[in-house]
Amino acid sequence: MMMLGCECLCWDRVRNYEDGDDFSEPQPFSLPSPLPDWPQGDGFAGGRICLGEIEVLQITKFERIWRHIQLAGKAQPFTFYRPLGIPDGFFSLGHYCQSNDQPLRGYVLVARDVTCESESPALKRPLDYNLVWSSDSHDECAYFWLPNPPKGYKAMGVLVTSTPNEPEVEEVRCVREDLTEACETSNLLVTMKSKSSKNPLQIWSIQPCDRGMLCKGVSVGTFVCGAYFDSEQVVENIGCLKNLDSALHAMPNLNQIHVLIEHYGPTVYFHPDETYMPSSVQWFFKNGALLYSADGEKGSTIDYEGSNLPRGGTNDGAFWIDLPTDNDAKNYLKKGNIESSDLYVHVKPALGGSFTDIAMWVFCPFNGPATLKVALMNIEMSKIGEHVSDWEHFTLRINNFNGELWSMFFSQHSGGEWVNATDLEFIKENKPIVYSSKHGHASYPHPGTYLQGSSKLGIGVRNDAARSEFVVDSSARYQVVAAEYLGDGAVKEPCWLQYMREWGPSIVYDGRSEIEKIIDMLPMFVRFSVENLIDLFPTELYGEEGPTGPKEKDNWLGDEYC
């Protein structure tokens, strides 16, 4: 467990950055096109969200307090802000900070107590503040203060001032502990050194420890500072909010979901040299996919809707799907059918229902062989990397306060990456672009070659992404297959979604012999031992369990993890 220190550290800023460096303040970001008027209904995009005893709204307009410019002689501009325009009756919970090398794109929540409780109100003033850290330069000063909450209450963030005077207790509110959730460090924002301490001060964004469809933690948008933090480390002195509204009134209704997808649905580009295209699940079943069981020898045909697939349970190895045995039928099925392809949509709450995640699943009947990059050589594998059925996805994260696209998650094999809306490519209006990699179908925000392995040594599996004529427009080609928060019967889940076993047989590749052949081809100055080279490639290269469907993935209930 981590504690915020109360040692006051002094740091002398040296302004020796080079001429020509641009330290202008970041400008606010906006999507390419205005937001539509969302259909009416419940509390989605209503500007405010009720969390039970607390009502919150997002503040996205800020006043600069202090700008940190450099670290160890290298320009690293970073600005700290206080929220502006807080409505009457609402109170700040902490301050905001971000890098100057990107558009101003953030928020902090402000809160008001919606109860009439006098003995244990939801919000209370801090008793006073602890000075955590200070910067004392010749021209600008900054002081970092941690609110000291009353017993039974929790601070939500740190305050920054430009004078040594302790902030007024009226400036911020602490929240009753039972209305909060534990939080952890998320992204390291900036590191600042001090002459008076060997330990640098680190500034981290924070997020709820427990995240996913059923979790209640709500991010406040503030930051934490300390000297000993690591990523995903629990923060004791600061919390996140908890959403006690079990009805999740800020989530979109079914009509609003359709309008969101039609407005934001990405265009998916498959590689111009792609052999193994996506298809609909129904096309896959109709054209010869077979169901096998551990008890039987012969595969059985699968109903067009998947109604004869075993449902529920767990992936116990008792069943799997495979291609037909006839070579012509097998090769036809492998190639997919992009004309039939739909995106399968799962809509779920994120960050305690303050955001909506729209996960869009792409199905491909076959995952093609890998291309290995070793130094300057590109080596196309004949079998390694192949498997039957490939489920990939990307996720739109929507801000429930206003309906704005906030960020996107791009799934990439066993991991992925979150990308802010500021860094997305848009093809038309507010519709982003997704690039699907050749053969492996991993999702990327920009075209290029991405290496799965050691980028430093230039060794690994190539993931090539580019525009082509092979396109699926998810704003028009989609099916909503699940949105559990809407209640039973609101969305009819297809039969195949309940199939929890493997969508392809397990495969073991003779990867060692393949790599031995590669080593023999390399010039002496880039040769590695077999063992060392094997360690540089992803483990999927040497064998894979049959892939499971969307509902068996961790992110069905959980958050997207990189």
Coordinates of C-alpha atoms in Angstrom, one line a residue:
M1 CA 0.0 0.0 0.0
M2 CA 1.3 3.4 -0.9
M3 CA 1.3 6.5 1.3
L4 CA 1.7 10.1 0.1
G5 CA 4.6 11.6 1.9
C6 CA 4.4 14.9 3.7
E7 CA 8.0 16.0 3.2
C8 CA 8.4 19.4 1.6
L9 CA 10.9 19.1 -1.2
C10 CA 12.4 22.1 -2.9
W11 CA 13.4 22.1 -6.6
D12 CA 15.3 24.8 -8.5
R13 CA 14.1 24.9 -12.1
V14 CA 16.8 25.7 -14.6
R15 CA 15.5 27.3 -17.8
N16 CA 18.2 26.3 -20.3
Y17 CA 15.9 24.9 -23.0
E18 CA 16.9 25.6 -26.6
D19 CA 15.6 28.5 -28.6
G20 CA 12.8 27.6 -30.8
D21 CA 11.1 25.3 -28.4
D22 CA 7.4 25.9 -28.4
F23 CA 6.0 26.0 -24.8
S24 CA 2.6 27.5 -25.8
E25 CA -0.3 26.2 -23.8
P26 CA -2.3 23.4 -25.4
Q27 CA -5.6 24.3 -27.1
P28 CA -8.8 22.5 -26.4
F29 CA -9.6 19.5 -28.6
S30 CA -12.8 18.9 -30.4
L31 CA -14.0 16.1 -32.7
P32 CA -14.0 16.8 -36.4
S33 CA -17.8 17.3 -36.5
P34 CA -20.4 18.6 -34.0
L35 CA -22.2 16.1 -31.9
P36 CA -25.8 15.3 -32.9
D37 CA -28.8 15.8 -30.8
W38 CA -29.0 12.4 -29.0
P39 CA -32.4 10.8 -28.7
Q40 CA -34.2 11.6 -25.5
G41 CA -34.3 9.1 -22.7
D42 CA -33.1 8.6 -19.1
G43 CA -29.9 10.4 -18.1
F44 CA -27.5 9.7 -21.0
A45 CA -25.7 12.8 -22.3
G46 CA -27.6 14.9 -19.7
G47 CA -24.5 16.7 -18.4
R48 CA -24.9 15.4 -14.9
I49 CA -24.8 11.9 -13.3
C50 CA -26.3 10.9 -10.0
L51 CA -24.2 8.4 -8.1
G52 CA -26.7 8.0 -5.3
E53 CA -26.0 10.5 -2.5
I54 CA -23.7 12.6 -4.8
E55 CA -24.4 14.2 -8.1
V56 CA -21.4 15.0 -10.3
L57 CA -20.7 16.8 -13.5
Q58 CA -17.5 17.2 -15.6
I59 CA -15.5 20.4 -15.8
T60 CA -13.4 20.7 -19.0
K61 CA -12.6 24.4 -18.8
F62 CA -9.5 25.2 -16.7
E63 CA -7.3 28.0 -15.4
R64 CA -3.5 27.5 -15.5
I65 CA -1.8 27.4 -12.1
W66 CA 1.8 26.4 -12.9
R67 CA 3.7 25.1 -15.9
H68 CA 6.6 22.7 -15.4
I69 CA 9.0 23.1 -18.4
Q70 CA 12.0 20.7 -18.2
L71 CA 13.6 17.7 -16.7
A72 CA 17.4 17.3 -16.6
G73 CA 18.0 19.8 -19.4
K74 CA 15.3 18.2 -21.7
A75 CA 12.2 20.1 -22.5
Q76 CA 9.2 18.4 -20.9
P77 CA 6.4 21.0 -20.7
F78 CA 3.5 20.1 -18.4
T79 CA 0.7 22.3 -17.0
F80 CA -1.3 22.1 -13.8
Y81 CA -4.9 23.5 -13.8
R82 CA -7.8 24.3 -11.5
P83 CA -11.4 23.8 -12.8
L84 CA -13.4 26.9 -13.9
G85 CA -17.1 27.6 -14.0
I86 CA -18.2 25.3 -11.2
P87 CA -22.0 25.7 -10.8
D88 CA -23.5 26.9 -7.5
G89 CA -23.8 24.1 -5.0
F90 CA -21.0 22.0 -6.6
F91 CA -17.5 21.7 -5.2
S92 CA -14.1 20.9 -6.6
L93 CA -12.5 17.5 -5.6
G94 CA -9.0 18.3 -6.9
H95 CA -6.9 19.7 -9.7
Y96 CA -6.0 18.5 -13.2
C97 CA -2.7 18.2 -15.1
Q98 CA -1.5 17.1 -18.5
S99 CA 1.3 17.4 -21.0
N100 CA 1.6 20.4 -23.3
D101 CA 2.5 18.3 -26.3
Q102 CA -1.1 17.3 -26.9
P103 CA -4.4 19.2 -27.1
L104 CA -6.1 20.1 -23.9
R105 CA -8.2 17.0 -23.4
G106 CA -9.3 16.1 -19.9
Y107 CA -11.8 16.7 -17.1
V108 CA -12.3 16.8 -13.4
L109 CA -15.5 15.9 -11.6
V110 CA -17.2 18.4 -9.3
A111 CA -19.8 17.2 -6.9
R112 CA -22.8 18.2 -4.8
D113 CA -24.6 16.5 -1.9
V114 CA -28.1 15.6 -2.9
T115 CA -29.2 14.4 0.6
C116 CA -30.3 16.4 3.6
E117 CA -28.1 14.4 5.9
S118 CA -26.7 16.8 8.5
E119 CA -24.7 14.4 10.8
S120 CA -22.9 12.5 8.1
P121 CA -23.1 14.5 4.9
A122 CA -21.7 13.1 1.7
L123 CA -19.2 15.9 1.3
K124 CA -17.1 17.7 4.0
R125 CA -14.4 20.3 4.0
P126 CA -10.9 19.1 4.8
L127 CA -9.5 19.9 8.2
D128 CA -6.4 21.4 6.6
Y129 CA -3.7 20.4 4.1
N130 CA -0.3 18.7 4.1
L131 CA 2.4 20.2 1.9
V132 CA 3.6 17.3 -0.2
W133 CA 6.2 19.0 -2.4
S134 CA 7.2 22.4 -3.6
S135 CA 9.1 24.1 -6.5
D136 CA 10.9 27.3 -5.6
S137 CA 12.5 28.9 -8.7
H138 CA 13.5 32.4 -9.4
D139 CA 10.4 33.3 -11.5
E140 CA 7.6 30.8 -10.6
C141 CA 6.8 28.7 -7.6
A142 CA 4.5 25.7 -7.2
Y143 CA 3.2 24.0 -4.0
F144 CA 1.4 20.6 -3.9
W145 CA -1.1 20.1 -1.2
L146 CA -2.9 17.0 0.0
P147 CA -6.3 17.6 1.8
N148 CA -6.4 16.3 5.3
P149 CA -9.9 14.8 5.5
P150 CA -12.1 14.5 8.6
K151 CA -12.4 11.0 10.1
G152 CA -14.5 8.8 7.9
Y153 CA -13.8 10.8 4.8
K154 CA -11.4 10.6 1.8
A155 CA -9.6 13.1 -0.3
M156 CA -10.1 12.8 -4.1
G157 CA -7.1 14.7 -5.4
V158 CA -4.2 17.0 -4.9
L159 CA -4.3 20.9 -5.1
V160 CA -1.6 23.1 -6.6
T161 CA -0.9 26.7 -5.6
S162 CA 1.6 29.3 -6.8
T163 CA 2.1 30.7 -3.3
P164 CA 3.3 29.1 -0.1
N165 CA 0.0 30.0 1.6
E166 CA -2.1 27.0 2.5
P167 CA -5.3 26.8 0.4
E168 CA -8.6 27.7 2.0
V169 CA -10.5 24.7 3.3
E170 CA -13.5 25.9 1.3
E171 CA -11.7 25.3 -2.0
V172 CA -12.2 21.5 -2.0
R173 CA -14.4 18.8 -0.6
C174 CA -13.6 15.3 0.8
V175 CA -16.1 12.4 0.3
R176 CA -17.5 10.1 2.9
E177 CA -15.6 6.8 2.7
D178 CA -18.5 4.5 2.0
L179 CA -19.2 6.6 -1.2
T180 CA -15.6 5.9 -2.5
E181 CA -13.7 3.1 -4.1
A182 CA -10.0 2.3 -3.8
C183 CA -7.8 3.8 -6.6
E184 CA -4.4 3.0 -8.1
T185 CA -1.8 4.8 -10.2
S186 CA -2.4 4.6 -14.0
N187 CA -0.1 6.5 -16.3
L188 CA 3.1 8.3 -15.2
L189 CA 2.6 11.8 -16.4
V190 CA 5.8 13.6 -15.4
T191 CA 8.8 13.2 -13.1
M192 CA 10.4 16.2 -11.4
K193 CA 13.7 16.2 -9.6
S194 CA 14.6 18.1 -6.5
K195 CA 18.0 19.3 -5.2
S196 CA 16.9 18.6 -1.6
S197 CA 16.0 15.0 -2.2
K198 CA 17.5 12.0 -4.0
N199 CA 13.9 10.8 -4.8
P200 CA 12.2 12.5 -7.7
L201 CA 8.5 13.5 -7.5
Q202 CA 6.3 11.5 -9.8
I203 CA 2.9 12.7 -11.0
W204 CA 0.5 9.9 -11.9
S205 CA -3.0 9.8 -13.2
I206 CA -5.3 7.6 -11.1
Q207 CA -8.1 5.1 -11.9
P208 CA -10.3 2.7 -9.8
C209 CA -8.5 -0.5 -8.8
D210 CA -11.5 -2.6 -9.8
R211 CA -12.7 -1.9 -13.4
G212 CA -15.1 -3.7 -15.6
M213 CA -18.8 -4.1 -16.4
L214 CA -19.9 -4.9 -12.9
C215 CA -17.6 -2.5 -11.0
K216 CA -18.7 0.8 -9.4
G217 CA -15.5 2.9 -9.3
V218 CA -15.7 6.3 -11.0
S219 CA -12.6 8.2 -12.1
V220 CA -12.5 11.8 -10.8
G221 CA -9.9 13.0 -13.3
T222 CA -7.4 14.2 -10.7
F223 CA -3.8 13.1 -10.1
V224 CA -1.6 11.9 -7.3
C225 CA 2.0 12.7 -6.5
G226 CA 4.7 10.9 -4.6
A227 CA 8.3 9.6 -4.7
Y228 CA 7.9 5.9 -4.7
F229 CA 5.0 4.9 -7.0
D230 CA 4.8 2.2 -9.5
S231 CA 2.2 1.6 -12.1
E232 CA -1.1 0.0 -10.8
Q233 CA 0.0 0.6 -7.2
V234 CA -2.8 1.2 -4.7
V235 CA -3.0 4.8 -3.3
E236 CA -4.1 5.0 0.3
N237 CA -4.6 8.7 0.8
I238 CA -6.8 9.4 -2.3
G239 CA -9.9 7.6 -3.6
C240 CA -12.3 7.4 -6.5
L241 CA -16.0 7.8 -6.4
K242 CA -18.5 5.0 -6.2
N243 CA -21.7 4.8 -8.2
L244 CA -24.5 3.5 -6.0
D245 CA -27.2 4.0 -8.7
S246 CA -27.9 0.4 -9.5
A247 CA -30.2 1.4 -12.4
L248 CA -27.2 3.2 -14.2
H249 CA -29.5 5.9 -15.5
A250 CA -26.6 7.6 -17.3
M251 CA -26.2 4.6 -19.7
P252 CA -27.7 4.8 -23.2
N253 CA -30.9 3.1 -24.0
L254 CA -31.2 0.8 -27.1
N255 CA -32.3 3.7 -29.4
Q256 CA -29.4 5.8 -28.2
I257 CA -27.0 2.9 -28.8
H258 CA -28.0 2.6 -32.4
V259 CA -27.5 6.3 -32.9
L260 CA -24.1 6.2 -31.2
I261 CA -22.9 3.3 -33.5
E262 CA -24.3 5.1 -36.6
H263 CA -22.4 8.2 -35.6
Y264 CA -19.1 6.8 -34.4
G265 CA -18.9 3.4 -36.1
P266 CA -15.3 3.0 -37.5
T267 CA -14.4 2.0 -41.0
V268 CA -12.2 -1.2 -40.9
Y269 CA -9.5 -1.5 -43.6
F270 CA -8.1 -4.9 -44.3
H271 CA -4.6 -5.2 -45.8
P272 CA -4.4 -5.0 -49.7
D273 CA -2.6 -8.4 -49.6
E274 CA -5.1 -10.0 -47.2
T275 CA -6.0 -13.6 -48.1
Y276 CA -8.2 -14.5 -45.1
M277 CA -11.1 -12.1 -45.0
P278 CA -13.8 -11.7 -42.3
S279 CA -17.3 -13.2 -42.6
S280 CA -20.5 -13.4 -40.7
V281 CA -20.7 -16.3 -38.2
Q282 CA -23.8 -17.5 -40.1
W283 CA -21.8 -17.7 -43.4
F284 CA -19.1 -19.7 -41.6
F285 CA -21.7 -22.2 -40.3
K286 CA -23.6 -22.4 -43.5
N287 CA -20.5 -23.2 -45.6
G288 CA -19.2 -26.2 -43.8
A289 CA -17.9 -25.5 -40.3
L290 CA -18.1 -28.7 -38.2
L291 CA -18.5 -29.3 -34.5
Y292 CA -16.3 -32.0 -33.0
S293 CA -16.5 -33.6 -29.5
A294 CA -14.0 -35.5 -27.5
D295 CA -16.4 -38.5 -27.4
G296 CA -16.9 -38.7 -31.2
E297 CA -14.8 -39.2 -34.3
K298 CA -16.8 -37.5 -37.0
G299 CA -17.7 -33.8 -37.0
S300 CA -21.3 -32.7 -37.2
T301 CA -22.8 -29.8 -39.2
I302 CA -23.7 -26.7 -37.3
D303 CA -27.1 -25.1 -37.7
Y304 CA -27.2 -21.7 -39.5
E305 CA -28.0 -19.9 -36.2
G306 CA -25.8 -22.2 -34.1
S307 CA -28.8 -23.5 -32.2
N308 CA -27.3 -27.0 -32.0
L309 CA -24.0 -25.8 -30.4
P310 CA -23.6 -26.7 -26.7
R311 CA -24.4 -23.7 -24.5
G312 CA -23.1 -22.4 -21.3
G313 CA -20.6 -24.1 -19.0
T314 CA -16.9 -23.5 -19.4
N315 CA -14.2 -24.3 -21.9
D316 CA -13.5 -27.8 -20.7
G317 CA -12.1 -29.2 -24.0
A318 CA -15.2 -31.3 -24.6
F319 CA -16.1 -29.6 -27.9
W320 CA -14.4 -27.6 -30.7
I321 CA -15.1 -26.3 -34.1
D322 CA -13.0 -27.1 -37.2
L323 CA -13.0 -26.7 -41.0
P324 CA -14.5 -29.4 -43.3
T325 CA -12.2 -32.2 -44.3
D326 CA -12.7 -31.7 -48.1
N327 CA -9.8 -29.6 -49.3
D328 CA -11.9 -27.5 -51.7
A329 CA -14.5 -26.8 -49.1
K330 CA -11.8 -26.1 -46.5
N331 CA -9.9 -23.6 -48.7
Y332 CA -13.1 -21.8 -49.7
L333 CA -14.1 -21.4 -46.0
K334 CA -10.6 -20.2 -45.0
K335 CA -10.8 -17.2 -47.4
G336 CA -13.9 -15.8 -45.7
N337 CA -16.6 -13.6 -47.2
I338 CA -16.3 -9.9 -46.6
E339 CA -19.6 -9.2 -48.2
S340 CA -21.4 -11.1 -45.4
S341 CA -19.3 -9.7 -42.6
D342 CA -21.0 -7.8 -39.7
L343 CA -19.5 -6.4 -36.5
Y344 CA -20.9 -8.0 -33.4
V345 CA -21.5 -5.4 -30.7
H346 CA -21.4 -5.7 -26.9
V347 CA -22.4 -2.6 -25.0
K348 CA -21.4 -2.3 -21.3
P349 CA -20.8 0.1 -18.5
A350 CA -17.3 1.4 -17.9
L351 CA -15.9 3.3 -14.9
G352 CA -19.0 2.9 -12.8
G353 CA -21.4 3.8 -15.6
S354 CA -19.8 7.2 -16.2
F355 CA -18.6 5.9 -19.6
T356 CA -20.1 3.4 -22.1
D357 CA -17.9 0.8 -23.8
I358 CA -19.0 -0.3 -27.3
A359 CA -17.0 -3.4 -28.0
M360 CA -17.1 -4.4 -31.7
W361 CA -16.1 -7.9 -32.6
V362 CA -14.8 -9.0 -35.9
F363 CA -15.0 -12.7 -36.9
C364 CA -12.6 -14.3 -39.5
P365 CA -12.8 -18.0 -40.4
F366 CA -9.1 -18.4 -40.5
N367 CA -5.9 -16.7 -39.2
G368 CA -3.1 -16.9 -41.7
P369 CA 0.6 -17.8 -41.3
A370 CA 3.0 -15.3 -39.7
T371 CA 5.8 -13.3 -41.4
L372 CA 8.9 -13.2 -39.2
K373 CA 11.3 -10.2 -39.3
V374 CA 14.8 -11.0 -38.3
A375 CA 17.2 -8.1 -38.8
L376 CA 16.7 -7.0 -42.4
M377 CA 15.1 -10.3 -43.5
N378 CA 11.4 -11.0 -43.8
I379 CA 10.5 -14.7 -43.7
E380 CA 7.1 -15.9 -44.6
M381 CA 6.1 -19.0 -42.5
S382 CA 4.2 -21.8 -44.2
K383 CA 2.2 -23.0 -41.1
I384 CA 3.3 -21.1 -38.0
G385 CA 0.7 -18.7 -36.8
E386 CA -2.2 -20.4 -38.6
H387 CA -5.4 -21.4 -36.7
V388 CA -9.1 -21.9 -37.4
S389 CA -11.3 -19.0 -36.4
D390 CA -10.1 -15.6 -35.3
W391 CA -12.0 -13.3 -33.0
E392 CA -10.6 -9.7 -32.8
H393 CA -12.2 -6.5 -31.5
F394 CA -11.9 -2.8 -30.9
T395 CA -13.8 -0.8 -28.3
L396 CA -15.2 2.7 -28.4
R397 CA -15.3 4.5 -25.0
I398 CA -18.1 7.0 -24.9
N399 CA -18.4 9.8 -22.3
N400 CA -21.8 9.5 -20.7
F401 CA -21.9 13.1 -19.6
N402 CA -22.2 14.4 -23.2
G403 CA -22.0 11.4 -25.6
E404 CA -18.6 12.3 -26.9
L405 CA -16.1 9.6 -28.2
W406 CA -13.4 9.7 -25.5
S407 CA -10.9 7.0 -26.6
M408 CA -10.6 3.7 -28.4
F409 CA -9.0 0.4 -27.5
F410 CA -7.3 -1.5 -30.3
S411 CA -7.0 -5.3 -29.6
Q412 CA -3.7 -6.8 -30.8
H413 CA -3.4 -10.5 -30.3
S414 CA -2.9 -11.1 -26.5
G415 CA -2.8 -7.3 -25.7
G416 CA -3.7 -4.0 -27.2
E417 CA -3.6 -0.2 -26.6
W418 CA -5.8 2.6 -25.6
V419 CA -5.7 5.6 -27.9
N420 CA -7.1 9.0 -27.1
A421 CA -9.6 10.5 -29.6
T422 CA -6.9 13.2 -30.2
D423 CA -4.7 10.6 -31.8
L424 CA -7.3 8.8 -34.0
E425 CA -7.6 9.0 -37.8
F426 CA -11.1 10.0 -38.9
I427 CA -12.4 9.0 -42.4
K428 CA -15.6 11.0 -42.3
E429 CA -17.1 13.3 -39.7
N430 CA -16.6 11.5 -36.3
K431 CA -16.0 8.0 -37.7
P432 CA -12.5 6.7 -36.8
I433 CA -10.4 4.3 -39.0
V434 CA -9.3 0.8 -37.8
Y435 CA -6.5 -0.9 -39.7
S436 CA -6.6 -4.7 -39.6
S437 CA -3.2 -6.4 -39.9
K438 CA -2.4 -8.9 -42.7
H439 CA -3.3 -12.5 -41.8
G440 CA -3.5 -11.9 -38.0
H441 CA -6.3 -9.3 -38.0
A442 CA -5.0 -7.3 -35.1
S443 CA -6.4 -3.7 -34.9
Y444 CA -4.2 -0.6 -35.2
P445 CA -5.0 3.1 -35.3
H446 CA -2.6 4.0 -38.1
P447 CA -1.1 2.2 -41.1
G448 CA 2.4 0.8 -40.9
T449 CA 4.4 -2.2 -39.8
Y450 CA 4.1 -3.2 -36.1
L451 CA 6.5 -5.7 -34.6
Q452 CA 5.4 -8.3 -32.1
G453 CA 8.6 -9.2 -30.4
S454 CA 11.7 -7.1 -29.8
S455 CA 11.5 -3.8 -31.6
K456 CA 14.9 -2.8 -30.3
L457 CA 16.6 -5.8 -32.1
G458 CA 14.2 -5.8 -35.0
I459 CA 13.1 -9.4 -34.4
G460 CA 9.6 -10.7 -34.1
V461 CA 6.3 -11.2 -36.0
R462 CA 5.3 -8.5 -38.5
N463 CA 1.9 -7.0 -38.3
D464 CA 1.4 -5.0 -41.5
A465 CA -1.6 -2.6 -41.7
A466 CA -2.6 -0.5 -44.7
R467 CA -5.6 0.9 -46.6
S468 CA -7.2 -1.1 -49.4
E469 CA -10.4 -1.7 -51.2
F470 CA -11.3 -4.3 -48.6
V471 CA -13.5 -2.3 -46.2
V472 CA -16.2 -2.9 -43.6
D473 CA -18.2 0.1 -42.4
S474 CA -19.2 -0.8 -38.9
S475 CA -21.7 2.1 -38.7
A476 CA -23.9 0.2 -41.2
R477 CA -22.8 -3.4 -40.8
Y478 CA -23.3 -4.4 -37.2
Q479 CA -25.5 -6.4 -34.9
V480 CA -26.0 -5.6 -31.2
V481 CA -25.6 -9.0 -29.6
A482 CA -25.5 -8.1 -25.9
A483 CA -26.2 -5.2 -23.5
E484 CA -26.8 -6.9 -20.1
Y485 CA -27.4 -3.6 -18.2
L486 CA -30.6 -3.0 -20.2
G487 CA -32.2 -6.1 -18.6
D488 CA -33.4 -9.5 -19.7
G489 CA -35.0 -9.5 -23.1
A490 CA -33.9 -6.0 -24.2
V491 CA -31.3 -7.6 -26.6
K492 CA -31.7 -11.1 -27.9
E493 CA -28.3 -12.8 -27.7
P494 CA -27.6 -15.2 -30.7
C495 CA -27.3 -18.9 -29.9
W496 CA -23.6 -19.0 -30.9
L497 CA -22.7 -16.4 -28.3
Q498 CA -23.5 -18.9 -25.6
Y499 CA -21.0 -21.4 -27.0
M500 CA -18.2 -21.3 -24.5
R501 CA -15.8 -23.8 -26.0
E502 CA -13.1 -23.5 -28.6
W503 CA -13.8 -22.2 -32.1
G504 CA -10.8 -24.1 -33.5
P505 CA -8.7 -27.1 -32.7
S506 CA -5.5 -26.8 -30.6
I507 CA -2.4 -26.6 -32.7
V508 CA 1.3 -27.3 -31.9
Y509 CA 3.8 -26.0 -34.4
D510 CA 7.4 -27.3 -34.9
G511 CA 8.7 -23.8 -34.1
R512 CA 12.1 -24.9 -33.0
S513 CA 13.0 -26.6 -36.3
E514 CA 11.7 -23.6 -38.2
I515 CA 13.8 -21.2 -36.2
E516 CA 16.9 -23.4 -36.6
K517 CA 16.5 -23.0 -40.3
I518 CA 16.2 -19.2 -39.9
I519 CA 19.4 -19.0 -37.8
D520 CA 21.3 -20.9 -40.6
M521 CA 20.2 -18.2 -43.0
L522 CA 21.4 -15.3 -40.9
P523 CA 24.8 -13.6 -41.3
M524 CA 27.2 -14.3 -38.5
F525 CA 27.0 -10.9 -36.9
V526 CA 23.3 -11.2 -36.2
R527 CA 23.1 -14.8 -35.2
F528 CA 21.6 -15.8 -31.9
S529 CA 21.4 -19.1 -30.1
V530 CA 18.2 -21.0 -30.7
E531 CA 17.2 -20.5 -27.1
N532 CA 17.8 -16.7 -27.2
L533 CA 15.9 -16.3 -30.5
I534 CA 13.0 -18.3 -29.3
D535 CA 12.7 -16.0 -26.3
L536 CA 12.3 -13.0 -28.6
F537 CA 9.2 -14.3 -30.4
P538 CA 5.7 -14.3 -28.9
T539 CA 4.7 -17.6 -27.3
E540 CA 1.8 -18.0 -29.7
L541 CA 4.3 -18.8 -32.4
Y542 CA 4.9 -22.3 -31.0
G543 CA 1.4 -23.5 -30.5
E544 CA -2.1 -22.3 -29.7
E545 CA -5.1 -23.4 -27.9
G546 CA -8.2 -23.1 -30.1
P547 CA -9.5 -19.6 -29.8
T548 CA -12.6 -19.0 -27.7
G549 CA -15.6 -16.8 -28.5
P550 CA -16.2 -13.2 -27.2
K551 CA -17.9 -14.3 -24.0
E552 CA -15.0 -16.3 -22.8
K553 CA -12.6 -13.4 -23.1
D554 CA -11.6 -11.6 -19.9
N555 CA -12.7 -8.2 -21.3
W556 CA -16.3 -9.4 -21.7
L557 CA -16.8 -8.6 -18.0
G558 CA -13.5 -6.9 -17.3
D559 CA -11.8 -3.7 -18.6
E560 CA -9.5 -3.6 -21.6
Y561 CA -6.0 -4.3 -20.5
C562 CA -2.9 -3.5 -22.5

